[in-house]
Short mmCIF file of N, CA and C in Angstrom, two decimals:
data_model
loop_
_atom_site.label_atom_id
_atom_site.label_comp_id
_atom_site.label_asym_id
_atom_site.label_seq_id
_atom_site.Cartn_x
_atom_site.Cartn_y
_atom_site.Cartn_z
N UNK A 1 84.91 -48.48 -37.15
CA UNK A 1 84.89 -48.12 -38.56
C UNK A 1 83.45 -47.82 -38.98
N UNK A 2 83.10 -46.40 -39.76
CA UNK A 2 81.84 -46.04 -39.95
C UNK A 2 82.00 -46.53 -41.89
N UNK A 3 80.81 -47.07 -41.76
CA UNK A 3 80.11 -47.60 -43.77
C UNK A 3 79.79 -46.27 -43.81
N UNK A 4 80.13 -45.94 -45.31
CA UNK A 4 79.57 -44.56 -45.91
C UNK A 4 78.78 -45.38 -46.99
N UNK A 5 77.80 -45.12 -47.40
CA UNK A 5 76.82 -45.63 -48.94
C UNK A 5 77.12 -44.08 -49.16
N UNK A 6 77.16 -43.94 -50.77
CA UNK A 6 77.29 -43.08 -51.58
C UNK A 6 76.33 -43.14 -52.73
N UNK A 7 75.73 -42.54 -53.04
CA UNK A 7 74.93 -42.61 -54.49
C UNK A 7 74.92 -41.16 -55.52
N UNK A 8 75.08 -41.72 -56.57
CA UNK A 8 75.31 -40.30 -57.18
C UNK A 8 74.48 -40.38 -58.41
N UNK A 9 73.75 -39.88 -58.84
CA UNK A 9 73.07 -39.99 -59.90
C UNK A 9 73.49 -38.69 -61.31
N UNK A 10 74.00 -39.14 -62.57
CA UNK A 10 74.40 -38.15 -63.36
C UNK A 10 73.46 -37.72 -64.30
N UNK A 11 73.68 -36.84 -63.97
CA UNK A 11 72.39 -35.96 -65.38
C UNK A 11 73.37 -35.63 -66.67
N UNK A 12 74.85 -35.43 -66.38
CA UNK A 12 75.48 -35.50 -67.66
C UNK A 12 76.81 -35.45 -67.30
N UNK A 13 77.46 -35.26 -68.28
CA UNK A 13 79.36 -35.57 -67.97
C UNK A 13 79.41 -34.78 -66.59
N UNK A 14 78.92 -33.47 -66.58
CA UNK A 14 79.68 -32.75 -65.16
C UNK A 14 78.76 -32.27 -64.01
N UNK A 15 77.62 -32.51 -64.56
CA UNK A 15 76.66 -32.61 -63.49
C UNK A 15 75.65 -33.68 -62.56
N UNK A 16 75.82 -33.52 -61.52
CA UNK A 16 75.10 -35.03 -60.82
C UNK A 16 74.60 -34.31 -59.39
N UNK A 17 73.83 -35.26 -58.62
CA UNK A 17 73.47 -35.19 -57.52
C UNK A 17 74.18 -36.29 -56.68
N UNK A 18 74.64 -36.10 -55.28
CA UNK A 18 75.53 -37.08 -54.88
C UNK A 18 74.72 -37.40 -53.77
N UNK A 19 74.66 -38.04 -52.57
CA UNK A 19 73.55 -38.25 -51.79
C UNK A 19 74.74 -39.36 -50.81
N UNK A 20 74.76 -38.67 -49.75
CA UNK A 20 75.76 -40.10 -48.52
C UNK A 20 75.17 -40.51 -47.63
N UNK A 21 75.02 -42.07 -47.37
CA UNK A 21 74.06 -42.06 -46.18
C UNK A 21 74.82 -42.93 -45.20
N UNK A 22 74.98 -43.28 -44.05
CA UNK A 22 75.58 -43.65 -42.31
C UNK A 22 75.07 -45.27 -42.77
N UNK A 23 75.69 -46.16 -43.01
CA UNK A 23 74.83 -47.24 -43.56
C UNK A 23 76.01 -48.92 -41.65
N UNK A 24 74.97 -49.39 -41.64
CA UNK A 24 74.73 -50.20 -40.78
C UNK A 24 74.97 -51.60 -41.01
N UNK A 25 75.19 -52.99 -40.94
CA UNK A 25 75.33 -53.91 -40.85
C UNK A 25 75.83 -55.16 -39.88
N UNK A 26 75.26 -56.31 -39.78
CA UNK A 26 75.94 -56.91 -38.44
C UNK A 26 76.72 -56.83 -38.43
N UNK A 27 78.09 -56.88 -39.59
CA UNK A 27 79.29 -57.30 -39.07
C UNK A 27 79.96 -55.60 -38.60
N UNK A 28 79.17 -54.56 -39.02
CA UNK A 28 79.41 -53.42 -38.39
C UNK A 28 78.33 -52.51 -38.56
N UNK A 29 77.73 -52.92 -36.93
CA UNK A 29 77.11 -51.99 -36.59
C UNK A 29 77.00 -50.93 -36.23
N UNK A 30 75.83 -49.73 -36.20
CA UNK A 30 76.34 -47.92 -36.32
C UNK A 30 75.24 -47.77 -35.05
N UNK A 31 75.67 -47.43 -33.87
CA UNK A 31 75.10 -47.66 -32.84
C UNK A 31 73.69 -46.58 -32.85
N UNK A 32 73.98 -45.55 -33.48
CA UNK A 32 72.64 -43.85 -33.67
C UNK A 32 71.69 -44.68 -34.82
N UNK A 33 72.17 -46.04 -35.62
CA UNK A 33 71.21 -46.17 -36.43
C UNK A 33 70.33 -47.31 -35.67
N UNK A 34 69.57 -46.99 -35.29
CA UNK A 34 68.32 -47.91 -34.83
C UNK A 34 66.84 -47.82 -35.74
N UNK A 35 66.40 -49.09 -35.50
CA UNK A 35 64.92 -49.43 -36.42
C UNK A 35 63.66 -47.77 -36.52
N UNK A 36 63.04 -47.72 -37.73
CA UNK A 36 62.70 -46.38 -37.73
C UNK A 36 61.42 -46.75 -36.80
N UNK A 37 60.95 -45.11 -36.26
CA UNK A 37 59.81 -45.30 -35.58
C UNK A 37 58.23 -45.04 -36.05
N UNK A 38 58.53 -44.53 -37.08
CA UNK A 38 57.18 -43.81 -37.75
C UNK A 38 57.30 -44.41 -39.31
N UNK A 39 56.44 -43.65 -39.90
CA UNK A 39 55.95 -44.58 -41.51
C UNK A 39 57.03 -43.27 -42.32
N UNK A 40 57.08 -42.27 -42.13
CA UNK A 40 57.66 -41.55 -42.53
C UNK A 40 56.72 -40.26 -42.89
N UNK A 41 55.69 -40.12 -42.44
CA UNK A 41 54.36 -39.17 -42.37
C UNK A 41 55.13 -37.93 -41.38
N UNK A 42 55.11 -36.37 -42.32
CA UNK A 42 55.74 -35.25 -41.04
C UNK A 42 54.40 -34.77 -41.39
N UNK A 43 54.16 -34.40 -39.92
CA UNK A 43 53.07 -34.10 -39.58
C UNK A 43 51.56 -34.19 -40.50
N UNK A 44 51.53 -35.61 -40.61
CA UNK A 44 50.49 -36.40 -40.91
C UNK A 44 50.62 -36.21 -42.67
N UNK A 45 51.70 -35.35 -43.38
CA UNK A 45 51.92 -35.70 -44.84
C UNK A 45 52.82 -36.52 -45.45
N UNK A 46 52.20 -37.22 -46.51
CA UNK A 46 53.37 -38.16 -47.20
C UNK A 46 54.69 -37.30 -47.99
N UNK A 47 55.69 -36.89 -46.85
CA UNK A 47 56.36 -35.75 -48.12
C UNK A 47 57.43 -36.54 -48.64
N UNK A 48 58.20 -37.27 -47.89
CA UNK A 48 59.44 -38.30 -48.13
C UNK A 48 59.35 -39.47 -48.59
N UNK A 49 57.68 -40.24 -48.67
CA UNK A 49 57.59 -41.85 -49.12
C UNK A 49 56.87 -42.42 -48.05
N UNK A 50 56.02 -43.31 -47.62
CA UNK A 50 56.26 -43.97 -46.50
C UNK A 50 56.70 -45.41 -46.65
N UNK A 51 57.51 -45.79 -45.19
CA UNK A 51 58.28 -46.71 -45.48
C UNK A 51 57.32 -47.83 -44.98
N UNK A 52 58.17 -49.20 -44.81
CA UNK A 52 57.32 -50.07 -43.79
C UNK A 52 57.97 -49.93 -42.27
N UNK A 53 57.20 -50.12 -41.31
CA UNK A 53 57.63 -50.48 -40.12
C UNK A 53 57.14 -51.26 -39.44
N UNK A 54 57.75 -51.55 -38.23
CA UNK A 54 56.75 -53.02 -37.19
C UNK A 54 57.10 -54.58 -37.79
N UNK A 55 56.46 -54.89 -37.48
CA UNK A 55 56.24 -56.14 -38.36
C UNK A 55 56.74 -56.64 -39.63
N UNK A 56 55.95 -55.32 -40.11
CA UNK A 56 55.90 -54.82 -41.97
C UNK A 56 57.44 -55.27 -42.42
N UNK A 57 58.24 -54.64 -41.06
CA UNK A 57 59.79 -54.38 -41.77
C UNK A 57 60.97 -55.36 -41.14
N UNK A 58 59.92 -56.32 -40.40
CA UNK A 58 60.51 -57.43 -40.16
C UNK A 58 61.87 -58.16 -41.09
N UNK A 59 63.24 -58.29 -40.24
CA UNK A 59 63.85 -58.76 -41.29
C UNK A 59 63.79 -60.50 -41.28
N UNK A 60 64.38 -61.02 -42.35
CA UNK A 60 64.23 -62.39 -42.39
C UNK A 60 65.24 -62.80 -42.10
N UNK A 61 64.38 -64.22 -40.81
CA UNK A 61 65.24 -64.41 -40.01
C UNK A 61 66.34 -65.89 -40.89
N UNK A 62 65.46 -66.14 -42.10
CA UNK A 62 66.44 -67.19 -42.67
C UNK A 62 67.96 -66.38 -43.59
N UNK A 63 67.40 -64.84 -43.70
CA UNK A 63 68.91 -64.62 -44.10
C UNK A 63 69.62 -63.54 -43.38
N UNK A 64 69.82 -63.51 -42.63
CA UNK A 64 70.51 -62.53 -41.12
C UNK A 64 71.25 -61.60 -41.86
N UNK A 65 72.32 -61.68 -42.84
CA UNK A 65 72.65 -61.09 -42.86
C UNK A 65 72.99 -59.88 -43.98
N UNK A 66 71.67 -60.41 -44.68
CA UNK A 66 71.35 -59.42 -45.96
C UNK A 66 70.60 -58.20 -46.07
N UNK A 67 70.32 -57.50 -45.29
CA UNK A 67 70.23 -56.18 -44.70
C UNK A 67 70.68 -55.11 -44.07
N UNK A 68 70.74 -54.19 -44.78
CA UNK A 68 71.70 -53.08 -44.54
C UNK A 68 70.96 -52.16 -44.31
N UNK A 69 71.08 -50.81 -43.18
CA UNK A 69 70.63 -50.16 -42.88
C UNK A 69 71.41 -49.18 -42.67
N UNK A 70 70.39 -47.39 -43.48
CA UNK A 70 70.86 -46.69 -43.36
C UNK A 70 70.44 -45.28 -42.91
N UNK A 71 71.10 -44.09 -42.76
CA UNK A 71 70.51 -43.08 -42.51
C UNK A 71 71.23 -41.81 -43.46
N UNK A 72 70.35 -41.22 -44.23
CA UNK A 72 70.68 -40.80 -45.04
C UNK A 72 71.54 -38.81 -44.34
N UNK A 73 72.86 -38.60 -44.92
CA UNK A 73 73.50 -37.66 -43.92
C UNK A 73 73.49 -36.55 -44.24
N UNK A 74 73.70 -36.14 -45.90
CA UNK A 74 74.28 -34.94 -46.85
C UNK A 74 74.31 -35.20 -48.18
N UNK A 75 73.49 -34.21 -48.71
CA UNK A 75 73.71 -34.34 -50.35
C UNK A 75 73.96 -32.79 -50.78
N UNK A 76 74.46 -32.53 -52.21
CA UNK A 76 74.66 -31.65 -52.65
C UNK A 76 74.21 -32.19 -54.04
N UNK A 77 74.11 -31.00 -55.06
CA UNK A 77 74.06 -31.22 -56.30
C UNK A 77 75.27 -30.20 -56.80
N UNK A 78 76.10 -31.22 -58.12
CA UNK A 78 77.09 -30.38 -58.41
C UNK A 78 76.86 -30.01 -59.81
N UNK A 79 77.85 -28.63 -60.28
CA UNK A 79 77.33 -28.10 -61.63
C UNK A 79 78.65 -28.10 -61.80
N UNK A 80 79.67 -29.14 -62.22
CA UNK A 80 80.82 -28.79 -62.78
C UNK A 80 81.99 -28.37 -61.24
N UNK A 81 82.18 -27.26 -61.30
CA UNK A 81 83.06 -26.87 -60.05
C UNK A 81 82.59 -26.19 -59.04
N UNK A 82 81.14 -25.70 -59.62
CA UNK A 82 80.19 -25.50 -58.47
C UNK A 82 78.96 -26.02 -57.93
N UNK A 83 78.87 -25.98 -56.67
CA UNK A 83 77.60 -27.39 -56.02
C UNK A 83 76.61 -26.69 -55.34
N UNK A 84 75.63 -26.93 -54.39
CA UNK A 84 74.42 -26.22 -53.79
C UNK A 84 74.21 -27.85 -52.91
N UNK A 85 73.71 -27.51 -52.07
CA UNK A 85 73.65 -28.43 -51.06
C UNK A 85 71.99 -29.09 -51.58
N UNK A 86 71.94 -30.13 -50.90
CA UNK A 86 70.49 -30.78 -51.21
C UNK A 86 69.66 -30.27 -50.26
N UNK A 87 68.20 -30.26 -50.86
CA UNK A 87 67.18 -28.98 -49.78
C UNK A 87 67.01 -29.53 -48.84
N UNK A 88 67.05 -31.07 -48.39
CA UNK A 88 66.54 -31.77 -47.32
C UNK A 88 67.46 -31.26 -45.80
N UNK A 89 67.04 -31.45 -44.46
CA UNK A 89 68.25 -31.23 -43.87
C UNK A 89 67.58 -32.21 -43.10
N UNK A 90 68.99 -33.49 -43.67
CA UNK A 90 68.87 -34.82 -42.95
C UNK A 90 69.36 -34.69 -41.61
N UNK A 91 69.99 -34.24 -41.17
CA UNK A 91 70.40 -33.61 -39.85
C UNK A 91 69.57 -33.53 -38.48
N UNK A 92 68.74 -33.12 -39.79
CA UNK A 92 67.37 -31.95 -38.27
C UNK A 92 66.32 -33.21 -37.51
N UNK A 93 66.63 -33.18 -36.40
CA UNK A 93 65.66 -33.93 -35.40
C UNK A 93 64.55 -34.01 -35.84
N UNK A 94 63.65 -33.10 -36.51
CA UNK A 94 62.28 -33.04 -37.01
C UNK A 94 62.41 -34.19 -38.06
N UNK A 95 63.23 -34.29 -38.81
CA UNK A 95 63.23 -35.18 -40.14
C UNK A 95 64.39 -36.57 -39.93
N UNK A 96 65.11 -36.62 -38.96
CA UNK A 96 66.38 -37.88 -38.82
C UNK A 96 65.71 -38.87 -38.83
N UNK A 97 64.51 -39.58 -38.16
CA UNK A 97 63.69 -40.72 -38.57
C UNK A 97 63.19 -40.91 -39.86
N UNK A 98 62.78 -40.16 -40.57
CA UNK A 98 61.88 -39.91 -41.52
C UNK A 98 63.43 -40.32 -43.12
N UNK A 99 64.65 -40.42 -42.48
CA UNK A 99 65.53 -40.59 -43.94
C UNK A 99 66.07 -41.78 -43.25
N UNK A 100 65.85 -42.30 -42.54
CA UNK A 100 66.39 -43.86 -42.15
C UNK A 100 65.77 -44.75 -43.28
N UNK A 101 66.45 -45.60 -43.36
CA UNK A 101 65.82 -46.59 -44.33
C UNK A 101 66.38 -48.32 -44.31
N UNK A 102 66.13 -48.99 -45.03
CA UNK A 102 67.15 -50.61 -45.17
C UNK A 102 66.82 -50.83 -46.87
N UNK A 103 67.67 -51.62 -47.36
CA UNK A 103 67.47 -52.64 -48.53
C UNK A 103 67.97 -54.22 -47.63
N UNK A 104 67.32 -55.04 -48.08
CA UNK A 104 67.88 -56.65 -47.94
C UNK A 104 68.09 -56.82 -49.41
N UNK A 105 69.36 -57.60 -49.62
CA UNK A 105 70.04 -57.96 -50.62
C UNK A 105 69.10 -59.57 -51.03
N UNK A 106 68.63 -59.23 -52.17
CA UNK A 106 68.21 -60.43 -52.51
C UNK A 106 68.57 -61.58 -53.45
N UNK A 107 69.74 -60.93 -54.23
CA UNK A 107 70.69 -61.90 -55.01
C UNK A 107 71.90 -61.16 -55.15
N UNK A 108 73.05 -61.48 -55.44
CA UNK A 108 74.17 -60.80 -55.68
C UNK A 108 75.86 -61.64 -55.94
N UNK A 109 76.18 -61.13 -56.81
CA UNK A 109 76.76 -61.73 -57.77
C UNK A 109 78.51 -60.51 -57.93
N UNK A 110 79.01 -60.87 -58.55
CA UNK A 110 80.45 -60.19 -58.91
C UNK A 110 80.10 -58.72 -59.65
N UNK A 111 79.11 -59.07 -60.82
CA UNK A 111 78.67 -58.18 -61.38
C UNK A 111 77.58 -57.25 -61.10
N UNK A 112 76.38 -57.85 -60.13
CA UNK A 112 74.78 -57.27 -60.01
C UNK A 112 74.47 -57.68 -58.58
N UNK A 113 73.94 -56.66 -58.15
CA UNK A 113 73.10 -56.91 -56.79
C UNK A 113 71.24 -56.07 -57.11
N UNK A 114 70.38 -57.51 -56.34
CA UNK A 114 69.46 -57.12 -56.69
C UNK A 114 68.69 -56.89 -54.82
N UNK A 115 68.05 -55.61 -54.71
CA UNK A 115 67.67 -55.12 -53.23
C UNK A 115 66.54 -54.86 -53.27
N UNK A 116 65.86 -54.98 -52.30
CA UNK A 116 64.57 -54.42 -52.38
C UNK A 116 64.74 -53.71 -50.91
N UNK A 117 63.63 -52.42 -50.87
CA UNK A 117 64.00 -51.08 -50.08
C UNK A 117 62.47 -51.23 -49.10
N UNK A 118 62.85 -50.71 -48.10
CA UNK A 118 62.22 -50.13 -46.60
C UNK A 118 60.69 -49.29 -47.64
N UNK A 119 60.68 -49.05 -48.50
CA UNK A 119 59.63 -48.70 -48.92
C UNK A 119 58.96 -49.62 -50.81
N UNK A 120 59.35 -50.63 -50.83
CA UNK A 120 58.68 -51.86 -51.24
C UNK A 120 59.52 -51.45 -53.08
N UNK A 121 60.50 -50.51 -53.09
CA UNK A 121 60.98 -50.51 -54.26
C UNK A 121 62.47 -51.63 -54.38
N UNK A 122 62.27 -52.29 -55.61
CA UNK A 122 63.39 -53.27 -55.96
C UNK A 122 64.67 -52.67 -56.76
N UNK A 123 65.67 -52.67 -56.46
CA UNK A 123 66.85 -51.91 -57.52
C UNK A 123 67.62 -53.24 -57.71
N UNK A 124 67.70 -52.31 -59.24
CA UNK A 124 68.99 -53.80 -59.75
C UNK A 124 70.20 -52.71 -60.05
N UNK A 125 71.62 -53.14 -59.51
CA UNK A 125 72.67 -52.62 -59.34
C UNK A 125 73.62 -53.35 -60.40
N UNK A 126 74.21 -52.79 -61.19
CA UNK A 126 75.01 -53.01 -61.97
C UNK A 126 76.67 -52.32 -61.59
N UNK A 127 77.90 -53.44 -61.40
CA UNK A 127 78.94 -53.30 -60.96
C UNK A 127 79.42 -52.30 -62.15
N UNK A 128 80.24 -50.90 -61.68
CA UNK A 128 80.93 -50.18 -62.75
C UNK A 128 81.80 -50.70 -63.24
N UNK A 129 82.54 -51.09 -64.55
CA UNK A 129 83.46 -51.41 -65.05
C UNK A 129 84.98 -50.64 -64.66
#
């Protein structure tokens, strides 16, 4: 069984950007997603973020299993009934390291999960009604 993460961000009732990424976990692991190898530097520019790695991205070993890892696959942006693909091409060997990523879950609840990301940003997640 493959995890899909989905994220969609709305700019208004009928337009959004949707974004799917190959997402990883112990109790199901995604065998192509392995630890990233680089900071996320293509050819020595910051174009994507850089993440942590090594050490840096060490997970903690007191909570095993609050880290999720992913690789980001296909996005589009939609305008109603028509869409355009996202410019990135997560696909391409040149860039497949460079959209890997993790959050470790650092509290989480019925309603809210709070994560912090492979590149030192914290999100607070609010459950949709």
């Amino acid at each position: 069984e493959r995890l899909l993460v989905r994220q969609i961000v709305k700019f208004s009732d009928t337009n959004e950007l949707c974004v799917d990424a190959l997402a990883s976990t112990s109790a199901y692991p995604l065998e192509e997603l392995t630890d990233r190898e680089a900071d996320g530097k293509i050819l020595g520019l910051n174009v994507l973020g850089v993440s942590f790695v090594g050490e840096a991205a060490a997970e903690d070993s007191n909570r095993p299993d609050s880290r999720i890892r992913f690789v980001f696959d296909e996005g589009k942006f939609n305008f109603g009934k028509f869409s355009i693909p996202y410019p990135v091409p997560f696909r391409s060997p040149l860039f497949r390291d460079a959209v890997k990523g993790w959050i470790d879950i650092t509290y989480l609840s019925d309603r809210m999960r709070i994560a912090k990301g492979n590149k030192g940003t914290t999100f607070i997640l609010k459950r949709e009604d």
